[in-house]
XYZ file of C-alpha atoms in Angstrom:
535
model
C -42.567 -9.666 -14.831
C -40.868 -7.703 -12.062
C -37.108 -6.246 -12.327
C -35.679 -8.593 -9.803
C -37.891 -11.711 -11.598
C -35.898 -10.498 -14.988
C -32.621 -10.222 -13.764
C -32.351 -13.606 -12.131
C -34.341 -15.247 -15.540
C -31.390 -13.421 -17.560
C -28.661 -14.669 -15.162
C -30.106 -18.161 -15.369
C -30.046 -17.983 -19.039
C -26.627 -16.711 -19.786
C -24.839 -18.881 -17.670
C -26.441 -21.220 -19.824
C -25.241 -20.143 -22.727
C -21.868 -19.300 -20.982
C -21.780 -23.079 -20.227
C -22.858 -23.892 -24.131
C -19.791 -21.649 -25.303
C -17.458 -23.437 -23.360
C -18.171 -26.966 -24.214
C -17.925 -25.167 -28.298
C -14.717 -24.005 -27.528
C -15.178 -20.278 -26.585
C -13.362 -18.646 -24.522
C -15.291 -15.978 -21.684
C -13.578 -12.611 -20.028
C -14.480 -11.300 -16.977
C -16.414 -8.543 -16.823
C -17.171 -5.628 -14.225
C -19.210 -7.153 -11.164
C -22.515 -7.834 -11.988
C -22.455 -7.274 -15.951
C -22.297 -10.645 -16.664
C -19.871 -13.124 -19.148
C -19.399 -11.694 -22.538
C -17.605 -13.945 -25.207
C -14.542 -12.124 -26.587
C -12.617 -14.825 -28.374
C -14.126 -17.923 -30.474
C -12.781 -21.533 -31.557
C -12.223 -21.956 -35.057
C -15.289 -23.256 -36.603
C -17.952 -21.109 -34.978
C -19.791 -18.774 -36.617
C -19.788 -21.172 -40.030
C -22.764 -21.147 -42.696
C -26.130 -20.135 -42.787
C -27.208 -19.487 -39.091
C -30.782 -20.268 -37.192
C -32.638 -20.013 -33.914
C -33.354 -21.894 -31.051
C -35.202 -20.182 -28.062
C -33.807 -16.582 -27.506
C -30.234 -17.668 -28.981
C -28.866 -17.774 -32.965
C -27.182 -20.902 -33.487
C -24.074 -21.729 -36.723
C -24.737 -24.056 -38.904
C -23.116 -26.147 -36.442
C -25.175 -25.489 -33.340
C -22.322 -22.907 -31.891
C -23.738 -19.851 -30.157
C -23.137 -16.712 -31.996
C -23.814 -13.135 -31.340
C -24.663 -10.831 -33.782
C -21.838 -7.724 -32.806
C -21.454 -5.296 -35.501
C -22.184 -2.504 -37.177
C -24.298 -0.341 -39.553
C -22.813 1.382 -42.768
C -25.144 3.204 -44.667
C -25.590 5.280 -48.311
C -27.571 2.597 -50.590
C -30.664 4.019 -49.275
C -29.746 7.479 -50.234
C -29.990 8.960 -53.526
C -26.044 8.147 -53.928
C -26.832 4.455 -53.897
C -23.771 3.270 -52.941
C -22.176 3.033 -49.575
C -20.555 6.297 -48.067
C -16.886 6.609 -47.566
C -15.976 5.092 -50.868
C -14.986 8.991 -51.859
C -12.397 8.632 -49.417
C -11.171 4.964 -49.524
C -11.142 1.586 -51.182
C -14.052 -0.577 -50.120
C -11.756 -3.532 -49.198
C -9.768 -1.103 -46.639
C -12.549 -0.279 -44.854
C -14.233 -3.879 -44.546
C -10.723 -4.807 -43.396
C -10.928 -2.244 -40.483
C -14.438 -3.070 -39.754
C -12.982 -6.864 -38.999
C -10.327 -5.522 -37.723
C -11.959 -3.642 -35.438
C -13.954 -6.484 -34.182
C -16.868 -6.730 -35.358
C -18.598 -9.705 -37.158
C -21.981 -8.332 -38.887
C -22.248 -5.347 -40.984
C -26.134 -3.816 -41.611
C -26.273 -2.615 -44.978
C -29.415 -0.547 -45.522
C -31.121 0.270 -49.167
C -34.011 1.371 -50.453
C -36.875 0.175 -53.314
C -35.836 2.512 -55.533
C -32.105 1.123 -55.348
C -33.042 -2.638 -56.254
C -35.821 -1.724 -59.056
C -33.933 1.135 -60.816
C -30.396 1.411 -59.455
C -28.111 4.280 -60.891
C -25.057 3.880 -61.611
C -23.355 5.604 -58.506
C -21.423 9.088 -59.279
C -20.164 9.558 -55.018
C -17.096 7.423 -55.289
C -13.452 7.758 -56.132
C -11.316 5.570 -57.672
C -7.706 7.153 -56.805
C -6.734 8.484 -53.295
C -3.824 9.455 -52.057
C -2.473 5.920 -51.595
C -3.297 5.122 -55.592
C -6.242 3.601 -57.599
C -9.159 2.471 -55.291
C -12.600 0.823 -56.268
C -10.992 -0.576 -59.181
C -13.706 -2.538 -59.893
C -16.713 -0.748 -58.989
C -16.138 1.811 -62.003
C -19.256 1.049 -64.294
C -21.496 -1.042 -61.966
C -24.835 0.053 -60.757
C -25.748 -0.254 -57.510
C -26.926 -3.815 -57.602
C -23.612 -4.448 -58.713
C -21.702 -2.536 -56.223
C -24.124 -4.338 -53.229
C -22.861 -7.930 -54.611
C -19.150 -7.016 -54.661
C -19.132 -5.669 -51.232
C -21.048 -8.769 -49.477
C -18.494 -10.705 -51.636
C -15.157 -8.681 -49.869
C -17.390 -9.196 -46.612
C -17.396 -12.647 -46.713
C -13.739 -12.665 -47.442
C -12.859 -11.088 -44.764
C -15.013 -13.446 -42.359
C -17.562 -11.192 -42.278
C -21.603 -11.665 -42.102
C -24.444 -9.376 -43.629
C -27.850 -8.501 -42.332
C -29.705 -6.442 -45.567
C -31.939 -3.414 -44.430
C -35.185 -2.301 -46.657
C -34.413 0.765 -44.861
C -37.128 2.615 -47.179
C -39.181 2.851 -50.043
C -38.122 5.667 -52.435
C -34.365 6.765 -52.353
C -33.570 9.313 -49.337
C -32.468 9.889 -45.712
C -33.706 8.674 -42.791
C -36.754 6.281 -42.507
C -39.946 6.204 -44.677
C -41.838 9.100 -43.288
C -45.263 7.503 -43.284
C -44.285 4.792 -41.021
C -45.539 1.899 -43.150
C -43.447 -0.725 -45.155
C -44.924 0.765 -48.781
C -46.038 4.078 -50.430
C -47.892 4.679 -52.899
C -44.872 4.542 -55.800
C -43.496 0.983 -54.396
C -46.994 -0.907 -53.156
C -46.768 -3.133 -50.802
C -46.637 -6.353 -53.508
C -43.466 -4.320 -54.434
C -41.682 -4.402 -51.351
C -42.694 -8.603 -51.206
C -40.971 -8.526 -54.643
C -38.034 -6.559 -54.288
C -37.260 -8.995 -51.310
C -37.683 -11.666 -53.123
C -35.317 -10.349 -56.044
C -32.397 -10.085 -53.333
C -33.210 -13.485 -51.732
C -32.742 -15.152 -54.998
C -30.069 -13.119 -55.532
C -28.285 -14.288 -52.819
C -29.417 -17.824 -52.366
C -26.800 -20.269 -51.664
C -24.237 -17.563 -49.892
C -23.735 -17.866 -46.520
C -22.222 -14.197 -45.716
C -25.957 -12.478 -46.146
C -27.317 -14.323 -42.936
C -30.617 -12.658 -43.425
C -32.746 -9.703 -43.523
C -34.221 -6.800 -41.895
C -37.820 -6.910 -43.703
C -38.696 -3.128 -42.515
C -36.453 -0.441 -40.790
C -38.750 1.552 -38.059
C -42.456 1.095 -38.706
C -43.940 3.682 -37.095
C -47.276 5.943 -36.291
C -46.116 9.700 -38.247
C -46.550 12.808 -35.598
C -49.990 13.817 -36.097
C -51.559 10.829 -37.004
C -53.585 8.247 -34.922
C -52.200 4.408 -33.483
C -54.775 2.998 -36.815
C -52.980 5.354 -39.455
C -49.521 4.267 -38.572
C -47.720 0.933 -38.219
C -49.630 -1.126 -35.867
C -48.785 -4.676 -34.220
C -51.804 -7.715 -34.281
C -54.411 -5.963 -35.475
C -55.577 -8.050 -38.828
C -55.341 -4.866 -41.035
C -53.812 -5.988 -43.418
C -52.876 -2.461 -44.734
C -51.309 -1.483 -41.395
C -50.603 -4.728 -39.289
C -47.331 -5.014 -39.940
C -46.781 -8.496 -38.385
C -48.897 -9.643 -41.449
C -46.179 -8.196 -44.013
C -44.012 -9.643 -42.086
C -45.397 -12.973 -42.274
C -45.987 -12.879 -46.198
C -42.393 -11.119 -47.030
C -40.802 -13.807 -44.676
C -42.577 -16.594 -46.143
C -42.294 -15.339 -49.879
C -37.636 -14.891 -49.065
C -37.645 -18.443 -47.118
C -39.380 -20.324 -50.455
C -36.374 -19.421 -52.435
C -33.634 -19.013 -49.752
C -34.832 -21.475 -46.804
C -31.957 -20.884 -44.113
C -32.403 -16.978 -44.101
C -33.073 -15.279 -41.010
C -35.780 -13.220 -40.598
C -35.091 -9.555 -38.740
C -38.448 -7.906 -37.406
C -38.554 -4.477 -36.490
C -40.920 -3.165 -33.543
C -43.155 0.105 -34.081
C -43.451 3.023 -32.266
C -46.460 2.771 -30.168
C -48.952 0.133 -28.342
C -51.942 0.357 -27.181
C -52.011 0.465 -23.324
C -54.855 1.835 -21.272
C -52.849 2.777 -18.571
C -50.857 4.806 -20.698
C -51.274 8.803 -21.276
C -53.544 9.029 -24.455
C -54.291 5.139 -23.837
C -50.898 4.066 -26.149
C -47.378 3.530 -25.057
C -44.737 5.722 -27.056
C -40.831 4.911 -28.021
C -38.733 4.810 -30.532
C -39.489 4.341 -34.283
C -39.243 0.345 -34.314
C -38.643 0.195 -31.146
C -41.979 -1.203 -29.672
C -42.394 -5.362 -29.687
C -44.864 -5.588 -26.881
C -47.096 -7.026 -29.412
C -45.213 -10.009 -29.831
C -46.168 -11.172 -26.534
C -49.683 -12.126 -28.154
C -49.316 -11.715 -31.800
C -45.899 -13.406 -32.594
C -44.684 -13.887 -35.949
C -45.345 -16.841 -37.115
C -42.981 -18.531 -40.329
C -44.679 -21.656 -42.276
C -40.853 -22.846 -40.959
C -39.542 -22.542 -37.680
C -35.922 -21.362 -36.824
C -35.617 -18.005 -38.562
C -37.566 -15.196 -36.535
C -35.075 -12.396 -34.646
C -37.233 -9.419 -33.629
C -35.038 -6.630 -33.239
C -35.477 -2.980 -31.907
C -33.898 0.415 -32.145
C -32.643 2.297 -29.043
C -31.281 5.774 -28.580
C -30.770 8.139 -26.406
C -31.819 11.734 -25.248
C -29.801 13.601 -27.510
C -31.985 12.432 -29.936
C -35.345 12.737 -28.196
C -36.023 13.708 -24.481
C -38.052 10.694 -24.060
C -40.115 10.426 -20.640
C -37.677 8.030 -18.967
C -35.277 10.730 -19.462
C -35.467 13.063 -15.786
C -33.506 13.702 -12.787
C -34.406 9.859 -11.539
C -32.880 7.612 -14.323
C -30.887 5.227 -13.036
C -29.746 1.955 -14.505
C -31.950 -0.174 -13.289
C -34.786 2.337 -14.487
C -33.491 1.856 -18.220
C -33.727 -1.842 -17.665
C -37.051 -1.762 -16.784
C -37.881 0.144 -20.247
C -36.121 -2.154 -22.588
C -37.401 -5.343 -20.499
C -40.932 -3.502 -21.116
C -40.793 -3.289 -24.869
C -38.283 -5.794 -26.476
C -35.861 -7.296 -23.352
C -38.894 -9.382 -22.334
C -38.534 -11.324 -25.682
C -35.188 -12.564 -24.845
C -35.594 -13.071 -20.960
C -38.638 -15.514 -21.650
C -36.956 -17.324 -24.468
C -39.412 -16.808 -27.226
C -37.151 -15.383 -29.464
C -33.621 -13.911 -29.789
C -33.754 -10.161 -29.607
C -31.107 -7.874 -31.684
C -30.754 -3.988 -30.794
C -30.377 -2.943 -34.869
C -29.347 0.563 -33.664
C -27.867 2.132 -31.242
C -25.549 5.403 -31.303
C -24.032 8.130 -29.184
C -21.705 11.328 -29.682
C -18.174 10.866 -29.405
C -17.658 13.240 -26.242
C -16.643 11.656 -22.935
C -19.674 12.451 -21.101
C -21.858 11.270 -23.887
C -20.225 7.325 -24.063
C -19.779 7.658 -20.293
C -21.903 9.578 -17.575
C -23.523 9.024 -13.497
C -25.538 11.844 -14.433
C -29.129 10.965 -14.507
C -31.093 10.891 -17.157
C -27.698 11.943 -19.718
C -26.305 10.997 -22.850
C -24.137 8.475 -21.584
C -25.702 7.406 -18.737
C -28.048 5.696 -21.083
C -25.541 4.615 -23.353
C -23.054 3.001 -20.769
C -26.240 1.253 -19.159
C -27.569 0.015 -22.686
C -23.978 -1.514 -23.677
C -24.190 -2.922 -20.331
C -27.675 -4.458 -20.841
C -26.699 -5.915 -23.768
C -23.544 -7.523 -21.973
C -25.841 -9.356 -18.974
C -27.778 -11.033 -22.040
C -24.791 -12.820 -23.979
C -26.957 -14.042 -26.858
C -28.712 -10.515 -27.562
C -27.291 -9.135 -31.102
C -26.485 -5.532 -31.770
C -25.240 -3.645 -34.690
C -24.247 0.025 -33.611
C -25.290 3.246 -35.923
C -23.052 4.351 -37.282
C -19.618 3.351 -38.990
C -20.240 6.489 -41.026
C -17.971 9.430 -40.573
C -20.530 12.228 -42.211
C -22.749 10.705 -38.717
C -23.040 12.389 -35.734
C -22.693 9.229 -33.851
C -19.831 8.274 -36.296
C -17.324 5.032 -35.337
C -14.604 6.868 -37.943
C -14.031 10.146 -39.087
C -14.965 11.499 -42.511
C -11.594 9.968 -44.110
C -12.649 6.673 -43.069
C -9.446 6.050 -41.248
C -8.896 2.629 -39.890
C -8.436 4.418 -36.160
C -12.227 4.973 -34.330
C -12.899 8.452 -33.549
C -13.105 7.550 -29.887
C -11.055 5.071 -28.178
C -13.376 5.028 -25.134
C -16.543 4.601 -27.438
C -14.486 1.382 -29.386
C -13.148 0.345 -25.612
C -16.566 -0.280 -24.286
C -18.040 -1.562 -28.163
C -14.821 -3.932 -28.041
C -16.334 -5.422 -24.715
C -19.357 -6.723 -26.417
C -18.066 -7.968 -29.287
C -17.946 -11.469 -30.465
C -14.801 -11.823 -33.057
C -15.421 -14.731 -35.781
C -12.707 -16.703 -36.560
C -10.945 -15.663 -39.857
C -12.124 -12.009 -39.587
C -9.339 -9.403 -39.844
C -7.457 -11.577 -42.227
C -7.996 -8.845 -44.944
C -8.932 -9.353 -48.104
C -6.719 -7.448 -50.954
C -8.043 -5.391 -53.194
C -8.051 -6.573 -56.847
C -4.448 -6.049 -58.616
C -4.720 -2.814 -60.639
C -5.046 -3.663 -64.892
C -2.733 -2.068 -66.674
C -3.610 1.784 -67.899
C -6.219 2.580 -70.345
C -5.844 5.965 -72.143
C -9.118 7.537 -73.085
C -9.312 10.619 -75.438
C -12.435 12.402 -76.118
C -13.452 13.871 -79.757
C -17.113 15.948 -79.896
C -18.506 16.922 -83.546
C -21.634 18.507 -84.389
C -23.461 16.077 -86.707
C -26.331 18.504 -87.249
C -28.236 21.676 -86.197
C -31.144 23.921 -86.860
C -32.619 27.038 -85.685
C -33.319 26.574 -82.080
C -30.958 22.901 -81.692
C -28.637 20.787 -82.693
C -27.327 17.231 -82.850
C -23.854 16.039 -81.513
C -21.483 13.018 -80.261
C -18.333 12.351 -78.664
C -15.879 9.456 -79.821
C -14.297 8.305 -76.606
C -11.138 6.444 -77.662
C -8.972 4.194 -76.128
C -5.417 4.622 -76.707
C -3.949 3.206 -74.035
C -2.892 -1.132 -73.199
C -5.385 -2.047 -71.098
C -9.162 -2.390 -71.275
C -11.358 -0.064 -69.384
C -14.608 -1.831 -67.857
C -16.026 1.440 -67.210
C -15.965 5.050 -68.146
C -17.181 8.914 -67.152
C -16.875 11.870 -69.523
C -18.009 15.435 -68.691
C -18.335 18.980 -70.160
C -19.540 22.127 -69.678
C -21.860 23.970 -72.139
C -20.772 27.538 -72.505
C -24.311 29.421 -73.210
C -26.940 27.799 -71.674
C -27.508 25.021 -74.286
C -29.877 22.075 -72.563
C -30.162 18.615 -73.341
C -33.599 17.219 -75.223
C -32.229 13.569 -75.699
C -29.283 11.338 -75.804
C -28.249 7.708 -76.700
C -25.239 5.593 -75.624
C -24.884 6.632 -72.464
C -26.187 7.892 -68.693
C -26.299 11.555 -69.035
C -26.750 13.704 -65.969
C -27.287 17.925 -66.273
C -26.551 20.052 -63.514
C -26.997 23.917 -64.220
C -24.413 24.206 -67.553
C -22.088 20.671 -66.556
C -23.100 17.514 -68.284
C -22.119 13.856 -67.054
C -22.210 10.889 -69.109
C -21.664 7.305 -67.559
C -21.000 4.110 -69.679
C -24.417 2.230 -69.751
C -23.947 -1.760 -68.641
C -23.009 -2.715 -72.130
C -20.595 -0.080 -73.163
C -18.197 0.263 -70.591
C -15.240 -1.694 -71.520
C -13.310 0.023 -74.621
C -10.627 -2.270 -75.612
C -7.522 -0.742 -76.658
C -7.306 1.206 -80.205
C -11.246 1.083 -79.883
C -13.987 3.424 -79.598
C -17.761 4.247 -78.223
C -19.362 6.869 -79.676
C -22.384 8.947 -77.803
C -24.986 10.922 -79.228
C -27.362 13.392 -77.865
C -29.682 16.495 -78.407
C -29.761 19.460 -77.329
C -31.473 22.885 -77.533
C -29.306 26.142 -78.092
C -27.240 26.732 -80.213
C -24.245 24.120 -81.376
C -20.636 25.055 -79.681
C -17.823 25.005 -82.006
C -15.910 23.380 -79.386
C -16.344 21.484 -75.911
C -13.541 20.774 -73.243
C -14.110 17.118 -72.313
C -12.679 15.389 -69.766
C -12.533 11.718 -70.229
C-alpha cells in the first residue's frame, strides 16, 4: 500500500470514528492542520467495564470508542518487585497524578519470578516528609502489593494493561528473545497467566494483558533461533504462544483483551541479509498472513514498541528523514494493521529525553524529529492506543523526576502527551489513602538460647507495646565479628556483608498490642553478648 493510499484510508477511518465519538457524546479539539481530530474530553459513561474490539477500534462495554492513552510504570519485573517511586511517595499520590495528569491506562510490567515466588518487597518507605505513606503495603508480598495498586487504579478511574515483561526477575527484556527460559518453561509462562487471570476475573480495571514484552532474535543469533512470526515452530513461533496463553486467560476471564507484541525481524528477500530489522517487538508484518487467531473473537490488540535514535541509530535514521519517511516505516511494520482494519494497533512504548530538541526537532533524522512525528502519527489515527515509557523518574526518558513529584519533568514533553490523550470520566477524582491506625510500639529483646564451639543459637522477642496493631513488621542488626547465618525460623531473613534483615512472614505480621513474635535463627561464629536492633 502506497503512502498517499494510507493516508487517505486513515483519514477515511478517523473521521469515522470522529463521527462515532460524537453521536457517544465526545467532544473533538482541533488540531494543527493536517494531524487529524484527537478526542480530549469524554461523556460520562464512556470508557465503562470490560472493553473489546471491533475492526481496528477498542470499544466500552457500551460500544463507546476508547483510546488506550497512558503510561508505563515499572519495578515488579526487577528484583525489587514492587513498583519504583514508592521510596519516595505514597502509591495513592502518585496514581492520583497519573489521572491527574491525563492519562487513562497504566502498563504495569512483572516478571515469572514475581508471580511464582514473590518477596516481600524491602525498596519502599512508609513515612516521607509529608507523614506515614504505604500504610498498607507494610507486610505484603508482591502479589499483594500488585492487587492493592490495580485496586487504587480503579478508584481513581483508572484502567490496567499487565506486562509479562520477563521471565526471571531483572532489567530490561528477556535476553534470549523468547517468551520462556529454561527456569520458567514455556507451560510456566501459560500458567503464571493463568494464575493472574483468575486472579483478576470479574474486575473491570485490568482490561487485559500484554502476553510477551519484545520477542526478539538476540545479536548473534539467526531469524530460526530467535522469536519468529508464522512459522509452526512451536518452540519459536511466537504467534502459537500467543494463541495457547490467550486461549488458556479467556477460559477463565472471557472479556480480557489480548495485547500481542511484534518481534524484531521478518523475513524479506529484498532486505540486506534477506530479513527486515527493528525494534525488539516492534515487527507485526507477520500478521498480514499469520494473524492471531482466539477460539473467541473481540479480544486481539497487536501492539509494537517504537523509539528513537538515541537509543539505536536505526537505518531510517540519516540526513533524509522526514515525516512522511517515518510514516512509511511504522505503516510498514505495525501502522498497516490499523489502516486496513484488521485489528486495533497500540504503540506499548515509546520514550524520549526531556531536552527541547529531543521532544521537538526539524532536524533530520534527530531525537525529536522522530518523536514529534510519532506523537503526531498516533494523533491522525484516533483509535491507535499508546502507553509512553516511562513514568519512572530513575528513567532516562522519565515523565517525573526521582521524587515522584506530581509536576512532569517537562512541560513541553506533557504539552504534546496531553494532546493525545483521551481523559475517562471520573479519573483525577483521587482516591485517599487509607486513614493511618493508631501507633504500634515495637521493642526488640535478642537472647542466646544456645552455642557451641564454632555456632550458636539465638531469637529476638519483638514486642508490641504500643495501642494499635501492626499488620507488618522489619527488624535489623548488625553482627559485630563476622558471625553468618546457617538457618532461621519465623521470619524472612536477608544478609548483606555483617547487616541482617528480618521481614514478618504472611502469618506473623500483625502483633496485637501487649503481644509478642519471637524469631529464631542459626548462625556460625561466635554468640554476641549483645545486638543493637532496630525494630
Amino acid at each position: 500500500m502506497t503512502l498517499v493510499t494510507r493516508r487517505r484510508l486513515a483519514a477515511t477511518l478517523a473521521g469515522a470514528l470522529t463521527a462515532t465519538l460524537a453521536a457517544a457524546g465526545s467532544v473533538a479539539v482541533t488540531t494543527a492542520a493536517g494531524a487529524g481530530p484527537a478526542v480530549a474530553a469524554t461523556s460520562p459513561g464512556i470508557g465503562a467495564g470490560y472493553w473489546h474490539t471491533s475492526g481496528n477500534q477498542i470499544l466500552d462495554s457500551n460500544g463507546n470508542p476508547v483510546r488506550i492513552a497512558g503510561l508505563n510504570w515499572y519495578g515488579f519485573e526487577t528484583p525489587d518487585e514492587i513498583a519504583h517511586g514508592l521510596w519516595a511517595q505514597d502509591y495513592h499520590t502518585i496514581i492520583n497524578d497519573i489521572a491527574a495528569l491525563g492519562y487513562n491506562t497504566i502498563r504495569i510490567p512483572f516478571s515469572n519470578q514475581m508471580v511464582e515466588d514473590p518477596i516481600v518487597p524491602q525498596n519502599i518507605a512508609f513515612n516521607n516528609n509529608s507523614g506515614p505513606i504505604n500504610t498498607d503495603l507494610k507486610g505484603l508480598n508482591a502479589l499483594q502489593d500488585l492487587q492493592k495498586i490495580v485496586t487504587a487504579a480503579g478508584q481513581a478511574g483508572l484502567k490496567v494493561i499487565l506486562d509479562d515483561h520477563r521471565s526471571e526477575a531483572g532489567e530490561s527484556a528477556e535476553q534470549d528473545g523468547l517468551w520462556y527460559t529454561s527456569t520458567y518453561t514455556s507451560q510456566d509462562w501459560v500458567n503464571d497467566w493463568v494464575s493472574l487471570a483468575t486472579m483478576f476475573a470479574g474486575n473491570p480495571t485490568v482490561i487485559g494483558f500484554d502476553l510477551r514484552n519484545e520477542p526478539h532474535t538476540p545479536a548473534g543469533d539467526t531469524y530460526a533461533e530467535g522469536a519468529t512470526w508464522g512459522t509452526g515452530d512451536a518452540t519459536t513461533d511466537v504467534r502459537l504462544a500467543y494463541e495457547q496463553a490467550g486461549n488458556a486467560i479467556l477460559a477463565v476471564d472471557p472479556n480480557a483483551l489480548i495485547f500481542c507484541e511484534g518481534i524484531s525481524e521478518y523475513p524479506d528477500a529484498s532486505a540486506s541479509g534477506g530479513y527486515d530489522t527493528t525494534w525488539w517487538g516492534g515487527d507485526l508484518q507477520g500478521v498480514a498472513q499469520y494473524p492471531v487467531v482466539l477460539t473467541s473473537p473481540g479480544h486481539v490488540v497487536y501492539s509494537a514498541h517504537d523509539y528513537g535514535p538515541s537509543l539505536f541509530q536505526q537505518a531510517w535514521f540519516n540526513s533524509s528523514t522526514t515525516p512522511a519517511s517515518l510514516d512509511a516505516v511504522w505503516n510498514k511494520y505495525w501502522g498497516y494493521i490499523y489502516a486496513q482494519g484488521t485489528a486495533p494497533v497500540w504503540v506499548g512504548e515509546f520514550g524520549t529525553d526531556n531536552t527541547s530538541t529531543d521532544i521537538e526537532s526539524s532536524a533530520a533524522g534527530s531525537q525529536g524529529q522522530w518523536f514529534q512525528s510519532l506523537v503526531s502519527y498516533i494523533k491522525s489515527n484516533p483509535a491507535m492506543g499508546w502507553t509512553y515509557w516511562a513514568l519512572n523518574g530513575e528513567d532516562s526518558y522519565d515523565l517525573l523526576d526521582n521524587n515522584y513529584d506530581a509536576t512532569p519533568v517537562s512541560s513541553l514533553k506533557q504539552s504534546l502527551l496531553a494532546g493525545i490523550q483521551f481523559p475517562l470520566p471520573g479519573a483525577g477524582n483521587g482516591t485517599p489513602p487509607p486513614s493511618s491506625p493508631p501507633p504500634a510500639q515495637l521493642s526488640c529483646a535478642y537472647s542466646v538460647v544456645n552455642s557451641w564451639s564454632g555456632g550458636f543459637q539465638a531469637q529476638v522477642v519483638i514486642s508490641n507495646a504500643g495501642s494499635g496493631t501492626t499488620s507488618s513488621w522489619a527488624v535489623s542488626w548488625a553482627f559485630p565479628s563476622g558471625q553468618q547465618l546457617s538457618s532461621d525460623w519465623s521470619g524472612v531473613f536477608t544478609q548483606s556483608g555483617a547487616n541482617v534483615t528480618v521481614a514478618n512472614e504472611p502469618y506473623n505480621g500483625s502483633i496485637s498490642p501487649g503481644s509478642s513474635v519471637t524469631i529464631g535463627f542459626t548462625a556460625s561464629g561466635t554468640a554476641p553478648s549483645s545486638l543493637s536492633i532496630t525494630c
